[in-house]
Coordinates of C-alpha atoms and ligand atoms in Angstrom, one line a residue:
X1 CA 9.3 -25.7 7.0
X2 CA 11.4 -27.0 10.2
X3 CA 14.2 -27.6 7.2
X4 CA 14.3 -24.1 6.3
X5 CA 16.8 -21.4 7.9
X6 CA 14.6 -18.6 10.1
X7 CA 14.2 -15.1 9.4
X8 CA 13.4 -12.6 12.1
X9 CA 11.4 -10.5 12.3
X10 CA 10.5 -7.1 14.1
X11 CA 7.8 -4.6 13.2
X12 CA 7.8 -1.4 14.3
X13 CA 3.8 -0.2 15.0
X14 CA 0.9 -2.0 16.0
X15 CA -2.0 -0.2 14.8
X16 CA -4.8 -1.0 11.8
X17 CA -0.8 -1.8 9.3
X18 CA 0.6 -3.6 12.6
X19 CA -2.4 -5.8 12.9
X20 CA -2.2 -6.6 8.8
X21 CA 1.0 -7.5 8.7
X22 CA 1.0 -9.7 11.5
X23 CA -1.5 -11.2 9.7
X24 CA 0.8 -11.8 6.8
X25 CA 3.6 -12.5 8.8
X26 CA 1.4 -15.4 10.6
X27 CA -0.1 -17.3 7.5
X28 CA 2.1 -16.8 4.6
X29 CA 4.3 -19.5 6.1
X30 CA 1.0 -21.6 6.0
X31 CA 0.0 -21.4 2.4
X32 CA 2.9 -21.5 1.1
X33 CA 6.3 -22.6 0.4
X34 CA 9.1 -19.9 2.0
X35 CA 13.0 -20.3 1.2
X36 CA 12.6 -19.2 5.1
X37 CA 10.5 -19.7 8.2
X38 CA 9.5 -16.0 9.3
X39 CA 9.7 -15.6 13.4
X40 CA 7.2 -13.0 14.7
X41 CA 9.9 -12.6 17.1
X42 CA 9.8 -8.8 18.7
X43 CA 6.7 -6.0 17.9
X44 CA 7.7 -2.4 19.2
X45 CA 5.3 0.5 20.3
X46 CA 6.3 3.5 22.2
X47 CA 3.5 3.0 24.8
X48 CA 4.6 -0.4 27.0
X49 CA 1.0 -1.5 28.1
X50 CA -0.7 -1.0 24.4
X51 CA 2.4 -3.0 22.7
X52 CA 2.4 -5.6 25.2
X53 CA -1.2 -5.9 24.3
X54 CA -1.0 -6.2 20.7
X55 CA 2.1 -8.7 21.2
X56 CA -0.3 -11.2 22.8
X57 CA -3.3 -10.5 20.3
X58 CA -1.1 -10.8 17.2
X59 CA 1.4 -13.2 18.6
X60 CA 4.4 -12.0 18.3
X61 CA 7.3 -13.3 21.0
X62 CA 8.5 -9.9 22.7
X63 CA 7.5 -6.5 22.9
X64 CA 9.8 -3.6 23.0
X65 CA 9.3 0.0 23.5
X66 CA 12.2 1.4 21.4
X67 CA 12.9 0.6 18.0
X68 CA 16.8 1.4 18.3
X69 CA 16.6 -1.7 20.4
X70 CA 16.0 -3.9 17.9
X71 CA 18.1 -2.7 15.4
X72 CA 21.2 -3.2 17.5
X73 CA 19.9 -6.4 18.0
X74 CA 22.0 -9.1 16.0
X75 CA 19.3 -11.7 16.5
X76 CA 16.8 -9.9 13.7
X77 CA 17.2 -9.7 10.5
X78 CA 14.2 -8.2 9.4
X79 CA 12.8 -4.9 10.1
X80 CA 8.7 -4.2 8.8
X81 CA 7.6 -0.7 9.7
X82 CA 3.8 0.8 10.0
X83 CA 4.4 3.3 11.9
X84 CA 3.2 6.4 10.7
X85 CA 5.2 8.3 7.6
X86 CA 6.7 10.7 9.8
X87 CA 9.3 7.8 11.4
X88 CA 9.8 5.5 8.5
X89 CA 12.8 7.4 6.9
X90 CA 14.9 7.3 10.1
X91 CA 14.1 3.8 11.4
X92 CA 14.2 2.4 7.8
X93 CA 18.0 3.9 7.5
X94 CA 19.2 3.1 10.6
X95 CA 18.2 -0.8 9.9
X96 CA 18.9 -1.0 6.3
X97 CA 22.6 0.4 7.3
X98 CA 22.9 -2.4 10.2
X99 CA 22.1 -4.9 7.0
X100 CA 18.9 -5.7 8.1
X101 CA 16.3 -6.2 5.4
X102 CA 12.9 -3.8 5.5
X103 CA 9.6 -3.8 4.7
X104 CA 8.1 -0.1 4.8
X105 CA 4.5 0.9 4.5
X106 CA 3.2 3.4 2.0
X107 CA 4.1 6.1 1.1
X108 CA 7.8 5.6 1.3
X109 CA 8.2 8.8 3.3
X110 CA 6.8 12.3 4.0
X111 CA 8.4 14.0 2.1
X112 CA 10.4 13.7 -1.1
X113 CA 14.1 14.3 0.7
X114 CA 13.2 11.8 3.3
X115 CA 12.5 9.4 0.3
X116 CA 15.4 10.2 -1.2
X117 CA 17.8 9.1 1.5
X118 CA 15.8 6.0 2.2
X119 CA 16.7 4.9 -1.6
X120 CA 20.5 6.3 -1.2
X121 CA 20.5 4.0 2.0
X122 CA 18.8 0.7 0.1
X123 CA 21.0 1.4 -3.0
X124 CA 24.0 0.7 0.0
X125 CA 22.4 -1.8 1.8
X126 CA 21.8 -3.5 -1.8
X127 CA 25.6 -3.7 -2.7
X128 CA 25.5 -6.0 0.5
X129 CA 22.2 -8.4 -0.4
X130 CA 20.5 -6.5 1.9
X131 CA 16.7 -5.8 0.5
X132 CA 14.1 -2.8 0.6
X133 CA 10.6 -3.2 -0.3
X134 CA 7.7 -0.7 -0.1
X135 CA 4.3 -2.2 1.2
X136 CA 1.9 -1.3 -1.5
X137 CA 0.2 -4.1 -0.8
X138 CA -2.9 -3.8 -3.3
X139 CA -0.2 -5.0 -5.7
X140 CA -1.0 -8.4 -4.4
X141 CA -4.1 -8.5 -5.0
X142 CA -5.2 -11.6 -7.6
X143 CA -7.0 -9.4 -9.6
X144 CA -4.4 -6.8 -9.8
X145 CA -1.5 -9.3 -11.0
X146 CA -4.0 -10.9 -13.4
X147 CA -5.3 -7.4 -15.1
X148 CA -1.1 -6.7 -14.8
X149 CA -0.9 -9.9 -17.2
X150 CA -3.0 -9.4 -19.4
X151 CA -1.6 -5.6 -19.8
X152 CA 2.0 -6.9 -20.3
X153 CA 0.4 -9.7 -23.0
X154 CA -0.9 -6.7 -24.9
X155 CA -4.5 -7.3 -24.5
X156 CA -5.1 -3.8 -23.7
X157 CA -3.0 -3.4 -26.8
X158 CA -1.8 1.3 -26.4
X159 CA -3.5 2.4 -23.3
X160 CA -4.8 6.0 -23.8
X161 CA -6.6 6.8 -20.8
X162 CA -6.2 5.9 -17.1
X163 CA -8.9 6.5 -14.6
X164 CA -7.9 6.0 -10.4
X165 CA -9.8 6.8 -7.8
X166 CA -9.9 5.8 -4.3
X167 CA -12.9 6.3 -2.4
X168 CA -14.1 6.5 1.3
X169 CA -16.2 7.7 3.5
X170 CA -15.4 7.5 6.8
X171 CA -14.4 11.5 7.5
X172 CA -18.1 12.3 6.6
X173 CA -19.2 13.0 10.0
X174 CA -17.9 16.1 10.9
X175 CA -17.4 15.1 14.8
X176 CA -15.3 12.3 14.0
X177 CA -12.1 12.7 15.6
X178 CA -8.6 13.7 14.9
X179 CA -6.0 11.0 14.4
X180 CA -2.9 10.6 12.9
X181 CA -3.8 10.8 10.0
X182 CA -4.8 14.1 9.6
X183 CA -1.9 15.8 11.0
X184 CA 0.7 17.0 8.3
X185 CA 3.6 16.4 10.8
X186 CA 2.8 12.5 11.2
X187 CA 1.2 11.9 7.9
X188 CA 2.8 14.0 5.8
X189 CA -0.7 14.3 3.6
X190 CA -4.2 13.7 4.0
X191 CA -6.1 11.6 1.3
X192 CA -3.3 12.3 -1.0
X193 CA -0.8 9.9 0.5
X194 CA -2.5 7.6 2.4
X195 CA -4.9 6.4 -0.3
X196 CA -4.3 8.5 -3.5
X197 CA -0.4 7.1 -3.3
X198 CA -2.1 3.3 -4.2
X199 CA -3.9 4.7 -6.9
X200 CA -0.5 6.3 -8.2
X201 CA 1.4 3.2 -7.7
X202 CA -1.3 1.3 -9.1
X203 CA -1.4 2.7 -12.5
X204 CA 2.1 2.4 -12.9
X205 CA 2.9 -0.7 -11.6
X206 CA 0.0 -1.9 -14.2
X207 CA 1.3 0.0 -17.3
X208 CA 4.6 0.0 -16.9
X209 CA 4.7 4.0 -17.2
X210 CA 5.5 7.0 -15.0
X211 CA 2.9 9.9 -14.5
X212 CA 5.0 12.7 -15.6
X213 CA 3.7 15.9 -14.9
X214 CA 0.3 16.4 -13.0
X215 CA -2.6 19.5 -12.3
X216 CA -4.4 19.2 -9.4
X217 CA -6.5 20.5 -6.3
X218 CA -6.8 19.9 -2.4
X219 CA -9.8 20.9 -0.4
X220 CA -9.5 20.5 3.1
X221 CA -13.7 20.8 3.9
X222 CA -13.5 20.2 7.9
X223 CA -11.2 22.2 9.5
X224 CA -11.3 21.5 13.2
X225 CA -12.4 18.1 14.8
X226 CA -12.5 17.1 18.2
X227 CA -9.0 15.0 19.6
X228 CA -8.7 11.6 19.6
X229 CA -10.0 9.8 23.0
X230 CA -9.4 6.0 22.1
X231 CA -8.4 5.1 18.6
X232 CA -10.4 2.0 16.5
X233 CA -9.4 1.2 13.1
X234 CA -9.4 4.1 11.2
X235 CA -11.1 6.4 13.5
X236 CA -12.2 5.9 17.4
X237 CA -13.7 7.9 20.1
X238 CA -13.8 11.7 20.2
X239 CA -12.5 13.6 23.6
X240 CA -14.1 17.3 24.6
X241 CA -10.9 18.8 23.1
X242 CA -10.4 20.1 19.7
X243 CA -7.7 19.9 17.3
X244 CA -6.7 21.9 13.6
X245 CA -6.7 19.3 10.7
X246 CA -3.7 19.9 8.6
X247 CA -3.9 17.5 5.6
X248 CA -5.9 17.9 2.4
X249 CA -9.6 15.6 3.1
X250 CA -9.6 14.9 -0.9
X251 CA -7.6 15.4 -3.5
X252 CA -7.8 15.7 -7.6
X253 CA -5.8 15.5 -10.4
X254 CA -5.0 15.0 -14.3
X255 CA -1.6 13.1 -15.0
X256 CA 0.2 12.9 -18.2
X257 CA 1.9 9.6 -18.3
X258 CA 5.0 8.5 -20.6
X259 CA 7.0 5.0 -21.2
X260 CA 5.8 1.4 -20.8
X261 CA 2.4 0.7 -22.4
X262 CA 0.2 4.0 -21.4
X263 CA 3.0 6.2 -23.4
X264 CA 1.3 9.3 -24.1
X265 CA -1.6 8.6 -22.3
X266 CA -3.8 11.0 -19.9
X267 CA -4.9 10.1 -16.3
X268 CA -7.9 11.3 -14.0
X269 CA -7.3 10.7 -10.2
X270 CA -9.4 11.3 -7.2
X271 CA -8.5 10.2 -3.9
X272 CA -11.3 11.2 -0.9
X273 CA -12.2 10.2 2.7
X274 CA -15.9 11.9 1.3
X275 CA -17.5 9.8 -1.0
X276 CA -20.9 9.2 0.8
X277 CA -21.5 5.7 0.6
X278 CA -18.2 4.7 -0.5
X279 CA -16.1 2.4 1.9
X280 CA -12.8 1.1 0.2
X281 CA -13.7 1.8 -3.4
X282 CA -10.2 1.7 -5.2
X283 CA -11.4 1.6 -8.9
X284 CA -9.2 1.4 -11.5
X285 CA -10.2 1.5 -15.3
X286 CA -7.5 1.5 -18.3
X287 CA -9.2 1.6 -21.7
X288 CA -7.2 0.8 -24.5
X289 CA -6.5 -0.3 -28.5
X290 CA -7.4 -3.4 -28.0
X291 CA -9.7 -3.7 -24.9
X292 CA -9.8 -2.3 -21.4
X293 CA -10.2 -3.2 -17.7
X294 CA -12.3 -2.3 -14.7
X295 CA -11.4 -3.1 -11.5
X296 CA -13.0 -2.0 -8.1
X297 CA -11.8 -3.6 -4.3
X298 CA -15.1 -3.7 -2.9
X299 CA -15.4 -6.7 -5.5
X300 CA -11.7 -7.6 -5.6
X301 CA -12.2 -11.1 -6.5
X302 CA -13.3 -9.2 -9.7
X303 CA -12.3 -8.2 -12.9
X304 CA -13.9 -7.0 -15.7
X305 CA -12.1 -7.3 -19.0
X306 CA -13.2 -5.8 -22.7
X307 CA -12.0 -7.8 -25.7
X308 CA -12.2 -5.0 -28.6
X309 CA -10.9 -7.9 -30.8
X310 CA -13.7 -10.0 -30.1
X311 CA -16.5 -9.9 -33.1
X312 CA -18.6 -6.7 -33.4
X313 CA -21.9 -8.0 -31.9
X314 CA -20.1 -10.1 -29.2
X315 CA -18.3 -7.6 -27.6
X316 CA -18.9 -6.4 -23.9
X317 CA -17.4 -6.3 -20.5
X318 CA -17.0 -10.0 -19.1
X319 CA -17.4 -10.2 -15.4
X320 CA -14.2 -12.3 -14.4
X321 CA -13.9 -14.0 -11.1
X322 CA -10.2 -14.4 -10.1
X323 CA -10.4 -17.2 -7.9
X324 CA -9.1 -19.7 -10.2
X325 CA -5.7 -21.5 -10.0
X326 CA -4.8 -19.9 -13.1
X327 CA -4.7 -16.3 -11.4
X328 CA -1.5 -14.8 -9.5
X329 CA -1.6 -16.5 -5.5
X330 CA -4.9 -18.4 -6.0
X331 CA -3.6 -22.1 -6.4
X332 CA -2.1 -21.7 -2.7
X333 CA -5.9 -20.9 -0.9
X334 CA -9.2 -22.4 -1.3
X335 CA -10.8 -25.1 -4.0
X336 CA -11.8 -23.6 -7.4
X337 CA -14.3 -20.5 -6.7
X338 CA -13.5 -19.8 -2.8
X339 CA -13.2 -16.0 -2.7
X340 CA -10.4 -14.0 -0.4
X341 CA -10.3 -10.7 1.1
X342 CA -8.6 -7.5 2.2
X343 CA -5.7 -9.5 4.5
X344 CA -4.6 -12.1 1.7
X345 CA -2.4 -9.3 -0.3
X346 CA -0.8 -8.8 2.6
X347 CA 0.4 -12.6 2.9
X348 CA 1.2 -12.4 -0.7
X349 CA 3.0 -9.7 0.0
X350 CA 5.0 -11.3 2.8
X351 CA 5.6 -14.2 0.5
X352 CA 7.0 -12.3 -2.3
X353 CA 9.3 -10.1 0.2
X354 CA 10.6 -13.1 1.3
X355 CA 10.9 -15.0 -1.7
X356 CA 13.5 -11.9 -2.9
X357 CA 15.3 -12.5 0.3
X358 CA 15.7 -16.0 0.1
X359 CA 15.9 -16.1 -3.6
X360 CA 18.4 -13.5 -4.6
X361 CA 16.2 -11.0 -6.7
X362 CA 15.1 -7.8 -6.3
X363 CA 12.1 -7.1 -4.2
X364 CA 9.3 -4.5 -6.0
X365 CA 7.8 -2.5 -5.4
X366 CA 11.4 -0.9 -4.6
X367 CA 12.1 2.2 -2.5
X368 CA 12.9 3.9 -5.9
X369 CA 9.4 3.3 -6.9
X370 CA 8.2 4.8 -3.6
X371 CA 10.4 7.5 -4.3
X372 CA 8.7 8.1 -7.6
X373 CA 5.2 8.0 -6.0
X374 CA 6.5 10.8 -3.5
X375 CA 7.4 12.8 -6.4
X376 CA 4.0 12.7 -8.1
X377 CA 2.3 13.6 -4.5
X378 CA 4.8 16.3 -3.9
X379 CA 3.8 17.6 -7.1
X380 CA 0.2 17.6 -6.8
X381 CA 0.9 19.9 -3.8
X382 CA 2.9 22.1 -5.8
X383 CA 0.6 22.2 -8.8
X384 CA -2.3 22.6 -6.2
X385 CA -0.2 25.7 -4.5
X386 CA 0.0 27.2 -7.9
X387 CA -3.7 27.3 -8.6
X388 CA -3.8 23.8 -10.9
X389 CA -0.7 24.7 -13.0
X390 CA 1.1 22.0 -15.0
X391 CA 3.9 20.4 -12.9
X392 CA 6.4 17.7 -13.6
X393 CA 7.4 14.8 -11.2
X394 CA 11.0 15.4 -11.2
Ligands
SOE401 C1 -2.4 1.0 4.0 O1 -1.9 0.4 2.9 C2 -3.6 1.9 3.7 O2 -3.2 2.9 2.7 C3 -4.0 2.7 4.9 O3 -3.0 3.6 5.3 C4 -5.3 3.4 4.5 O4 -5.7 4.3 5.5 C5 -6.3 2.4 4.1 O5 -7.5 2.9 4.0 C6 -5.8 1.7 2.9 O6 -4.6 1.1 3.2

């Protein structure tokens, strides 16, 4: 690594995304082989004592309290933000258009304008090698890229239906507090966006298609909660004050999807923070001509696969453990069957960010990709407003 040019970096946020990406930022370089040694050089928080605390806990050099800071700062040349939705448009187009390259979380913005001009400011930055990525980071995960092979080698053979959900429970308790993200003006969207948007970019990023048009429903079942006193992970401490929750708690829809290999196919989506006994479940099953997958993240060093070629008698779902060197990341971690969790897609996802830096190509999932995802989520809203009605994405 000393060999290699540096690349610096500073994130914007330092919350439950700030703490995984500094995670990725910190042992990518370790596992594997970067055109470019990553320096955790500045984090940046609006509150000086709670940045400065996160700086030493996730190691990065400096802490600063205002992000314009470090974009007029010739030093970096990377900008990763996880702050929440409601800044990412401005900060990501004030960095891109002083050439530095960015990493945004999900979704891309809060709404679909915002998104827009994020992807009219990449599409600039682009002209000058400057790259955008979106941090869908479930992309990453081994099983994921594996069940994404074995799509693109036709082993699904035409996928007709799509089934997505993304299931959690931690909004069950009607006392928990209010945090960020349940206010519309931060968040943008409840469940929709925060979790429902993987499940969208999911599917497509598997099959290759675009959910075209969409009917769906928002149910927002706990209206008032008490304010936030201290926050921990996704929740924290309530404070004797109460506060109006202004997102949708889950949402549901149908999809219609066109192009790539689910051409023509239906979807069925639910996103919730509701499901009783459900932590992180992101399931995803795609059935198909020729066979189908199941895949769930509270196994993710699991996939199931259906051969529907195999011979009658024979056939069934094969439990397959992607942990092998074959599968997408693996051969960089642990010997033959040494499982990984939640934090490793986000190292893979630092990897492959910085492999399209270093290496000239184009970074995916692209800001016109989160674009696309803020379309379907915009019209879910509008197809919700209208009492379920049909709505296209564009
Ligand atoms: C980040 O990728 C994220 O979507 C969070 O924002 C969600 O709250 C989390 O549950 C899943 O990951």
């Amino acid at each position: 690594m000393s060999d290699s040019p540096q690349l610096r970096v500073a994130m914007v946020g330092y919350g439950f995304m700030g703490a995984a990406h500094s995670q990725g930022w910190r042992v990518a370089p370790r596992f594997f082989d970067l055109g470019a040694e990553p320096v955790m050089q500045t984090i940046v928080g609006r509150d000086g004592s709670r940045v400065e605390a996160a700086r030493q806990k996730f190691g990065w050099q400096h802490a600063e309290t205002d992000w314009r800071r470090v974009i007029d700062d010739p030093a970096i040349d990377v900008i990763d933000i996880c702050s929440p939705g409601s800044s990412h448009a401005e900060i990501a187009i004030a960095a891109l258009d002083a050439g530095k390259h960015v990493l945004c979380e999900k979704p891309l913005a809060n709404t679909v304008a915002g998104a827009e001009a994020m992807v009219a400011a990449a599409e600039r930055a682009a002209a000058r090698g400057v790259k955008a990525m979106v941090g869908f980071s479930y992309r990453r995960v081994p099983a994921i890229g594996f069940a994404r092979r074995l799509v693109q080698e036709g082993r699904l053979g035409a996928i007709r239906q799509v089934r997505a959900l993304y299931l959690q429970d931690w909004l069950v308790d009607e006392n928990g507090p209010m945090t960020w993200r349940l206010d519309k003006d931060a968040a943008g969207s409840g469940s929709l966006g925060d979790i429902g948007a993987h499940a969208i970019d999911l599917v497509e990023h598997l099959t290759g298609s675009r959910l075209q048009s969409v009917s769906g429903t928002l149910a927002t079942f706990v209206e008032e909660r008490p304010l936030l006193g201290e926050s921990v992970g996704l929740s924290g401490t309530a404070s004797d004050r109460r506060g109006t929750v202004t997102v949708d708690d889950a949402a549901w829809f149908t999809a219609r999807l066109e192009g790539g290999e689910a051409s023509g196919a239906i979807g069925a989506f639910e996103a919730t923070r509701y499901a009783t006994g459900r932590k992180n479940a992101l399931r995803i099953e795609l059935s198909g001509s020729r066979g189908a997958i199941a895949f769930d993240l509270e196994a993710m060093n699991e996939l199931q696969f259906y051969d529907a070629t195999a011979p009658a008698g024979e056939q069934g779902f094969t439990r397959i453990i992607v942990t092998e060197p074959e599968h997408p990341y693996m051969a960089n971690w642990w010997p033959t069957g040494h499982a990984i969790g939640y934090e490793h897609a986000f190292s893979h996802q630092i990897k492959d960010f910085v492999d399209a830096i270093t290496g000239g190509g184009d970074p995916e999932p692209s800001f016109a990709d989160g674009l696309h995802v803020q379309r379907v989520l915009a019209a879910v809203e509008r197809s919700a407003a209208a009492g379920s009605a049909w709505t296209t994405t564009d």
